[in-house]
mmCIF file of C-alpha atoms in Angstrom:
data_model
loop_
_atom_site.group_PDB
_atom_site.id
_atom_site.type_symbol
_atom_site.label_atom_id
_atom_site.label_comp_id
_atom_site.label_asym_id
_atom_site.label_seq_id
_atom_site.Cartn_x
_atom_site.Cartn_y
_atom_site.Cartn_z
ATOM 1 C CA MET A 1 24.058 -42.701 79.048
ATOM 2 C CA GLU A 2 22.646 -40.125 76.664
ATOM 3 C CA SER A 3 23.975 -40.315 73.135
ATOM 4 C CA ARG A 4 25.983 -37.388 71.787
ATOM 5 C CA ASP A 5 24.009 -37.536 68.560
ATOM 6 C CA ARG A 6 20.729 -36.633 70.213
ATOM 7 C CA LEU A 7 19.339 -33.482 68.590
ATOM 8 C CA TYR A 8 17.351 -30.800 70.419
ATOM 9 C CA VAL A 9 15.550 -27.601 69.449
ATOM 10 C CA VAL A 10 15.111 -24.800 71.983
ATOM 11 C CA THR A 11 13.031 -21.712 71.227
ATOM 12 C CA GLY A 12 13.649 -18.532 73.206
ATOM 13 C CA ALA A 13 17.266 -19.661 73.502
ATOM 14 C CA ASP A 14 18.735 -16.176 73.186
ATOM 15 C CA SER A 15 18.004 -15.175 76.795
ATOM 16 C CA GLY A 16 16.670 -16.149 80.198
ATOM 17 C CA LEU A 17 15.358 -19.612 80.910
ATOM 18 C CA GLY A 18 15.584 -20.733 77.291
ATOM 19 C CA LYS A 19 19.277 -19.875 77.163
ATOM 20 C CA ALA A 20 19.918 -21.748 80.417
ATOM 21 C CA VAL A 21 18.151 -24.854 79.074
ATOM 22 C CA ALA A 22 20.063 -24.707 75.778
ATOM 23 C CA GLU A 23 23.356 -24.553 77.686
ATOM 24 C CA ARG A 24 22.440 -27.690 79.627
ATOM 25 C CA LEU A 25 21.321 -29.603 76.570
ATOM 26 C CA THR A 26 24.502 -28.674 74.695
ATOM 27 C CA ALA A 27 26.364 -30.890 77.138
ATOM 28 C CA ARG A 28 24.068 -33.783 76.188
ATOM 29 C CA GLY A 29 23.872 -33.507 72.423
ATOM 30 C CA GLU A 30 23.459 -31.062 69.563
ATOM 31 C CA VAL A 31 21.129 -28.079 70.018
ATOM 32 C CA ILE A 32 19.480 -25.934 67.363
ATOM 33 C CA THR A 33 18.883 -22.624 69.139
ATOM 34 C CA CYS A 34 16.044 -20.364 68.007
ATOM 35 C CA GLY A 35 15.146 -16.829 68.992
ATOM 36 C CA MET A 36 15.223 -13.179 67.977
ATOM 37 C CA GLY A 37 18.813 -12.342 68.928
ATOM 38 C CA GLY A 38 21.922 -12.620 66.830
ATOM 39 C CA SER A 39 23.495 -15.399 68.888
ATOM 40 C CA VAL A 40 21.071 -18.158 67.841
ATOM 41 C CA ASP A 41 21.145 -20.622 64.950
ATOM 42 C CA VAL A 42 17.668 -19.704 63.679
ATOM 43 C CA GLN A 43 16.265 -16.191 63.967
ATOM 44 C CA ALA A 44 12.487 -16.144 63.750
ATOM 45 C CA ASP A 45 9.616 -13.948 64.935
ATOM 46 C CA LEU A 46 6.990 -16.386 66.195
ATOM 47 C CA THR A 47 4.320 -13.709 66.502
ATOM 48 C CA ALA A 48 3.868 -13.885 62.709
ATOM 49 C CA PRO A 49 2.892 -16.867 60.507
ATOM 50 C CA SER A 50 5.836 -16.103 58.222
ATOM 51 C CA GLY A 51 8.258 -16.275 61.147
ATOM 52 C CA ARG A 52 6.779 -19.592 62.282
ATOM 53 C CA ALA A 53 7.091 -21.017 58.763
ATOM 54 C CA HIS A 54 10.707 -19.807 58.552
ATOM 55 C CA LEU A 55 11.632 -21.508 61.837
ATOM 56 C CA LEU A 56 10.024 -24.777 60.756
ATOM 57 C CA ASP A 57 11.739 -24.720 57.369
ATOM 58 C CA GLU A 58 15.129 -24.012 58.918
ATOM 59 C CA VAL A 59 14.836 -26.666 61.618
ATOM 60 C CA ARG A 60 13.611 -29.315 59.186
ATOM 61 C CA SER A 61 16.519 -28.599 56.859
ATOM 62 C CA ARG A 62 18.970 -29.028 59.753
ATOM 63 C CA CYS A 63 17.481 -32.079 61.475
ATOM 64 C CA ASP A 64 17.245 -34.333 58.410
ATOM 65 C CA GLY A 65 13.803 -35.627 59.351
ATOM 66 C CA ARG A 66 14.585 -36.608 62.938
ATOM 67 C CA LEU A 67 14.368 -34.531 66.085
ATOM 68 C CA ASP A 68 14.803 -35.996 69.569
ATOM 69 C CA GLY A 69 13.831 -33.192 71.953
ATOM 70 C CA LEU A 70 11.969 -29.897 71.757
ATOM 71 C CA VAL A 71 11.796 -27.195 74.435
ATOM 72 C CA ALA A 72 9.425 -24.297 73.726
ATOM 73 C CA ALA A 73 10.680 -21.498 75.959
ATOM 74 C CA ALA A 74 9.937 -18.497 73.711
ATOM 75 C CA GLY A 75 7.500 -16.113 75.373
ATOM 76 C CA THR A 76 6.857 -12.645 76.694
ATOM 77 C CA GLY A 77 4.930 -11.128 79.567
ATOM 78 C CA SER A 78 4.080 -7.834 77.878
ATOM 79 C CA ALA A 79 0.512 -6.574 78.187
ATOM 80 C CA ARG A 80 0.056 -6.496 74.403
ATOM 81 C CA ALA A 81 -1.990 -8.469 71.898
ATOM 82 C CA GLU A 82 1.240 -9.796 70.359
ATOM 83 C CA THR A 83 1.854 -11.705 73.595
ATOM 84 C CA VAL A 84 -0.880 -14.214 72.822
ATOM 85 C CA ALA A 85 0.410 -14.552 69.251
ATOM 86 C CA LEU A 86 3.852 -15.536 70.549
ATOM 87 C CA ASN A 87 3.050 -17.408 73.754
ATOM 88 C CA TYR A 88 0.209 -19.544 72.454
ATOM 89 C CA PHE A 89 -0.090 -19.596 68.676
ATOM 90 C CA GLY A 90 3.649 -19.405 68.018
ATOM 91 C CA THR A 91 4.306 -22.219 70.483
ATOM 92 C CA ILE A 92 1.569 -24.462 69.101
ATOM 93 C CA ALA A 93 2.750 -23.867 65.520
ATOM 94 C CA VAL A 94 6.258 -25.037 66.458
ATOM 95 C CA MET A 95 4.972 -28.039 68.412
ATOM 96 C CA GLU A 96 2.640 -29.252 65.694
ATOM 97 C CA GLY A 97 5.031 -28.356 62.891
ATOM 98 C CA LEU A 98 7.843 -30.468 64.351
ATOM 99 C CA ARG A 99 5.715 -33.386 65.544
ATOM 100 C CA GLU A 100 6.567 -35.591 62.553
ATOM 101 C CA SER A 101 10.271 -35.016 63.082
ATOM 102 C CA LEU A 102 9.893 -35.938 66.751
ATOM 103 C CA ALA A 103 7.995 -39.106 65.846
ATOM 104 C CA ALA A 104 11.047 -40.259 63.877
ATOM 105 C CA SER A 105 13.130 -40.390 67.071
ATOM 106 C CA GLY A 106 13.518 -43.477 69.200
ATOM 107 C CA ALA A 107 12.850 -41.472 72.377
ATOM 108 C CA PRO A 108 11.073 -38.203 71.488
ATOM 109 C CA SER A 109 10.282 -35.611 74.146
ATOM 110 C CA ALA A 110 8.658 -32.181 74.038
ATOM 111 C CA VAL A 111 8.161 -29.675 76.829
ATOM 112 C CA ILE A 112 6.552 -26.229 77.016
ATOM 113 C CA VAL A 113 7.298 -23.424 79.475
ATOM 114 C CA SER A 114 4.103 -22.381 81.246
ATOM 115 C CA SER A 115 3.878 -20.190 84.376
ATOM 116 C CA SER A 116 2.736 -20.262 87.992
ATOM 117 C CA SER A 117 0.608 -17.217 87.105
ATOM 118 C CA THR A 118 -1.869 -19.787 85.753
ATOM 119 C CA LEU A 119 -2.907 -20.331 89.373
ATOM 120 C CA ASN A 120 -4.768 -17.018 89.016
ATOM 121 C CA ARG A 121 -7.868 -16.534 86.895
ATOM 122 C CA GLY A 122 -7.353 -15.296 83.352
ATOM 123 C CA SER A 123 -9.762 -14.147 80.670
ATOM 124 C CA PRO A 124 -12.181 -16.994 79.834
ATOM 125 C CA ALA A 125 -12.916 -15.419 76.432
ATOM 126 C CA LEU A 126 -9.221 -15.281 75.519
ATOM 127 C CA VAL A 127 -8.569 -18.817 76.741
ATOM 128 C CA ARG A 128 -11.519 -20.115 74.693
ATOM 129 C CA ALA A 129 -10.358 -18.349 71.529
ATOM 130 C CA CYS A 130 -6.910 -19.909 71.928
ATOM 131 C CA ILE A 131 -8.217 -23.405 72.590
ATOM 132 C CA HIS A 132 -10.467 -23.147 69.525
ATOM 133 C CA GLY A 133 -7.450 -22.133 67.429
ATOM 134 C CA ASP A 134 -9.027 -18.806 66.420
ATOM 135 C CA GLU A 135 -6.044 -16.467 66.325
ATOM 136 C CA PRO A 136 -7.899 -13.421 64.859
ATOM 137 C CA LYS A 137 -10.504 -13.674 67.622
ATOM 138 C CA ALA A 138 -7.827 -14.175 70.264
ATOM 139 C CA LEU A 139 -5.941 -11.078 69.068
ATOM 140 C CA ALA A 140 -9.147 -9.031 69.018
ATOM 141 C CA THR A 141 -9.961 -10.208 72.546
ATOM 142 C CA ALA A 142 -6.459 -9.331 73.736
ATOM 143 C CA GLN A 143 -6.723 -5.875 72.164
ATOM 144 C CA ARG A 144 -10.018 -5.342 73.984
ATOM 145 C CA LEU A 145 -8.359 -6.328 77.269
ATOM 146 C CA VAL A 146 -5.645 -3.730 76.641
ATOM 147 C CA ARG A 147 -8.211 -1.030 75.832
ATOM 148 C CA THR A 148 -10.141 -1.779 79.041
ATOM 149 C CA ARG A 149 -6.964 -1.793 81.161
ATOM 150 C CA ARG A 150 -7.022 -5.552 81.706
ATOM 151 C CA GLY A 151 -3.920 -6.268 79.665
ATOM 152 C CA SER A 152 -2.270 -8.029 82.600
ATOM 153 C CA GLN A 153 -4.633 -10.954 81.970
ATOM 154 C CA ILE A 154 -3.155 -11.670 78.537
ATOM 155 C CA TYR A 155 0.034 -13.386 79.704
ATOM 156 C CA ARG A 156 -1.555 -15.778 82.165
ATOM 157 C CA SER A 157 -4.474 -16.467 79.821
ATOM 158 C CA SER A 158 -2.057 -17.523 77.074
ATOM 159 C CA LYS A 159 -0.321 -19.860 79.514
ATOM 160 C CA ILE A 160 -3.623 -21.250 80.840
ATOM 161 C CA ALA A 161 -4.540 -22.083 77.250
ATOM 162 C CA LEU A 162 -1.181 -23.831 76.804
ATOM 163 C CA ASN A 163 -1.873 -25.929 79.904
ATOM 164 C CA HIS A 164 -5.224 -26.980 78.419
ATOM 165 C CA TRP A 165 -3.528 -27.835 75.124
ATOM 166 C CA VAL A 166 -0.862 -29.971 76.768
ATOM 167 C CA ARG A 167 -3.385 -31.940 78.822
ATOM 168 C CA ALA A 168 -5.685 -32.551 75.850
ATOM 169 C CA THR A 169 -2.983 -33.232 73.273
ATOM 170 C CA ALA A 170 -0.417 -35.333 75.119
ATOM 171 C CA VAL A 171 -2.661 -38.407 75.309
ATOM 172 C CA THR A 172 -3.794 -38.413 71.674
ATOM 173 C CA SER A 173 -2.769 -40.973 69.075
ATOM 174 C CA ALA A 174 -0.752 -38.263 67.283
ATOM 175 C CA TRP A 175 1.465 -37.794 70.357
ATOM 176 C CA ALA A 176 1.315 -40.574 72.970
ATOM 177 C CA GLY A 177 0.307 -43.013 70.254
ATOM 178 C CA ARG A 178 3.604 -42.328 68.501
ATOM 179 C CA GLY A 179 5.693 -42.415 71.657
ATOM 180 C CA ILE A 180 6.148 -38.641 72.054
ATOM 181 C CA VAL A 181 6.034 -37.477 75.657
ATOM 182 C CA LEU A 182 4.641 -33.957 76.053
ATOM 183 C CA ASN A 183 4.654 -31.940 79.280
ATOM 184 C CA ALA A 184 4.732 -28.376 80.592
ATOM 185 C CA VAL A 185 6.711 -26.761 83.395
ATOM 186 C CA ALA A 186 5.138 -23.839 85.235
ATOM 187 C CA PRO A 187 7.983 -21.871 86.854
ATOM 188 C CA GLY A 188 7.430 -19.452 89.664
ATOM 189 C CA ILE A 189 9.074 -16.032 89.788
ATOM 190 C CA ILE A 190 12.718 -16.766 89.038
ATOM 191 C CA ALA A 191 15.751 -14.493 88.762
ATOM 192 C CA THR A 192 16.010 -14.102 84.986
ATOM 193 C CA ASP A 193 17.432 -10.865 83.606
ATOM 194 C CA VAL A 194 13.926 -9.721 82.593
ATOM 195 C CA VAL A 195 12.533 -10.231 86.098
ATOM 196 C CA MET A 196 15.482 -8.628 87.850
ATOM 197 C CA ARG A 197 15.398 -5.478 85.679
ATOM 198 C CA THR A 198 12.040 -4.492 87.186
ATOM 199 C CA TRP A 199 12.233 -6.430 90.448
ATOM 200 C CA GLU A 200 12.226 -3.494 92.867
ATOM 201 C CA HIS A 201 9.293 -1.929 91.027
ATOM 202 C CA ASP A 202 7.234 -5.144 90.840
ATOM 203 C CA ARG A 203 8.311 -6.823 94.053
ATOM 204 C CA GLY A 204 5.356 -5.919 96.245
ATOM 205 C CA MET A 205 2.782 -7.021 93.703
ATOM 206 C CA LEU A 206 4.535 -10.293 92.837
ATOM 207 C CA GLU A 207 5.141 -11.291 96.460
ATOM 208 C CA THR A 208 1.426 -10.818 97.124
ATOM 209 C CA ALA A 209 0.077 -12.423 93.951
ATOM 210 C CA LEU A 210 2.448 -15.407 93.856
ATOM 211 C CA PRO A 211 3.962 -16.068 97.312
ATOM 212 C CA GLN A 212 6.849 -18.553 97.220
ATOM 213 C CA PRO A 213 7.636 -20.273 100.553
ATOM 214 C CA LEU A 214 11.126 -21.228 99.293
ATOM 215 C CA GLY A 215 11.951 -17.606 98.496
ATOM 216 C CA ILE A 216 11.299 -15.054 95.794
ATOM 217 C CA PRO A 217 12.747 -14.638 93.260
ATOM 218 C CA GLY A 218 13.750 -18.265 92.950
ATOM 219 C CA PRO A 219 16.837 -19.615 91.152
ATOM 220 C CA VAL A 220 16.812 -20.245 87.396
ATOM 221 C CA GLU A 221 18.982 -23.369 87.554
ATOM 222 C CA PRO A 222 16.500 -25.893 89.052
ATOM 223 C CA VAL A 223 13.853 -24.957 86.490
ATOM 224 C CA ALA A 224 16.331 -25.295 83.629
ATOM 225 C CA ASP A 225 17.445 -28.678 85.004
ATOM 226 C CA LEU A 226 13.839 -29.887 85.127
ATOM 227 C CA LEU A 227 13.154 -28.790 81.551
ATOM 228 C CA ALA A 228 16.338 -30.525 80.380
ATOM 229 C CA TYR A 229 15.297 -33.732 82.132
ATOM 230 C CA LEU A 230 11.816 -33.687 80.619
ATOM 231 C CA ALA A 231 13.380 -33.313 77.155
ATOM 232 C CA SER A 232 15.816 -36.161 77.782
ATOM 233 C CA PRO A 233 15.475 -39.859 76.869
ATOM 234 C CA GLU A 234 15.258 -40.694 80.580
ATOM 235 C CA ASN A 235 11.693 -39.374 80.658
ATOM 236 C CA ARG A 236 9.684 -42.069 78.880
ATOM 237 C CA PHE A 237 6.613 -42.398 81.112
ATOM 238 C CA MET A 238 5.561 -38.935 82.259
ATOM 239 C CA THR A 239 3.268 -37.141 79.837
ATOM 240 C CA GLY A 240 0.404 -34.647 79.896
ATOM 241 C CA GLN A 241 1.598 -33.068 83.139
ATOM 242 C CA ILE A 242 1.742 -29.425 84.229
ATOM 243 C CA ILE A 243 4.594 -29.408 86.737
ATOM 244 C CA TYR A 244 4.713 -26.399 89.055
ATOM 245 C CA CYS A 245 8.363 -25.677 89.813
ATOM 246 C CA ASP A 246 7.435 -22.614 91.844
ATOM 247 C CA GLY A 247 8.984 -22.684 95.288
ATOM 248 C CA GLY A 248 5.717 -23.921 96.820
ATOM 249 C CA THR A 249 3.186 -21.445 95.386
ATOM 250 C CA ASP A 250 0.848 -24.120 94.040
ATOM 251 C CA ALA A 251 0.772 -26.081 97.301
ATOM 252 C CA LEU A 252 0.358 -22.919 99.370
ATOM 253 C CA THR A 253 -2.482 -21.389 97.357
ATOM 254 C CA ARG A 254 -4.458 -24.478 96.303
ATOM 255 C CA LYS A 255 -3.617 -26.661 99.303
ATOM 256 C CA SER A 256 -5.508 -29.978 98.967
ATOM 257 C CA ARG A 257 -8.063 -28.798 96.401
ATOM 258 C CA PRO A 258 -6.475 -30.572 93.400
ATOM 259 C CA LEU A 259 -6.790 -33.856 95.330
ATOM 260 C CA GLU A 260 -10.549 -33.418 95.860
ATOM 261 C CA GLN A 261 -11.284 -34.218 92.209
ATOM 262 C CA TYR A 262 -11.837 -37.959 91.940
ATOM 263 C CA LEU A 263 -12.477 -40.108 88.886
ATOM 264 C CA ARG A 264 -16.129 -40.310 87.870
ATOM 265 C CA TYR A 265 -17.426 -43.260 85.854
ATOM 266 C CA ARG A 266 -20.544 -43.611 83.759
ATOM 267 C CA PRO A 267 -23.037 -46.371 84.740
ATOM 268 C CA ARG A 268 -22.002 -48.687 81.890
ATOM 269 C CA GLU A 269 -18.345 -48.322 82.881
ATOM 270 C CA ILE A 270 -19.186 -49.248 86.496
ATOM 271 C CA VAL A 271 -21.109 -52.316 85.280
ATOM 272 C CA SER A 272 -18.187 -53.319 83.068
ATOM 273 C CA MET A 273 -15.685 -53.006 85.920
ATOM 274 C CA LEU A 274 -17.938 -55.008 88.282
ATOM 275 C CA ARG A 275 -18.229 -57.800 85.718
ATOM 276 C CA GLU A 276 -14.476 -57.840 85.200
ATOM 277 C CA SER A 277 -13.759 -57.894 88.953
ATOM 278 C CA ARG A 278 -16.175 -60.815 89.409
ATOM 279 C CA ARG A 279 -14.545 -62.664 86.511
ATOM 280 C CA LEU A 280 -11.122 -62.214 88.069
ATOM 281 C CA ALA A 281 -12.391 -63.276 91.498
ATOM 282 C CA ALA A 282 -13.869 -66.480 90.015
ATOM 283 C CA ARG A 283 -10.548 -67.602 88.564
#
């Protein structure tokens, strides 16, 4: 059973998927909700360094040095430069800023909301700037995309960069080495208030770009349940994964291609494994 004293932080908890996750986690422990609206515990604008610092200060003062679960759901799909500031740099600042508090937990878990739009190609230049941690360059690149009418690439590029970060970071000594599991969930098109407000206008484009065999738009509840599970103490062995909870889009569009990438070993590693297998066989 999950302890009632488990403490969670959820960003983007004032609406949509973040709010749904916070509601689920409230039944499992205490939740510090963060967002821009008036209904949250901590109001902070994660597009700005000052807003990120404010959120970290507030959460640290409330968690007393120990945080058990973190769900980073804050994000926007707007075709503006500020999108990359929020989606990528704001998320990473929260993740890294609360890592020490997570490490103090007996079963720490962190999860980021990605997107099934990452199945489409983004802007390589924007993704690189994010991965290199160069926010001024990333913002300049995003502004150039807007000027050249390619602003739609900003959202998925920010999420592609997050996927790269999760895969690279989860297995490091600073995260896995301290027992912190770190994953991302890539939802498909789900029936949040934001999606439904423009659904009839965007429907044709979304159904073509991201077909969902299980139906579009999909339900919010299964995605929120998955995020809550990944932040729970039950998940102690899954880390570094990008989980597509997308009604089948990933399987439909990529088919077997992800399975065609096999492990490749360097010659000295092959020699080492052969020696070890012979040693075991000689026992």
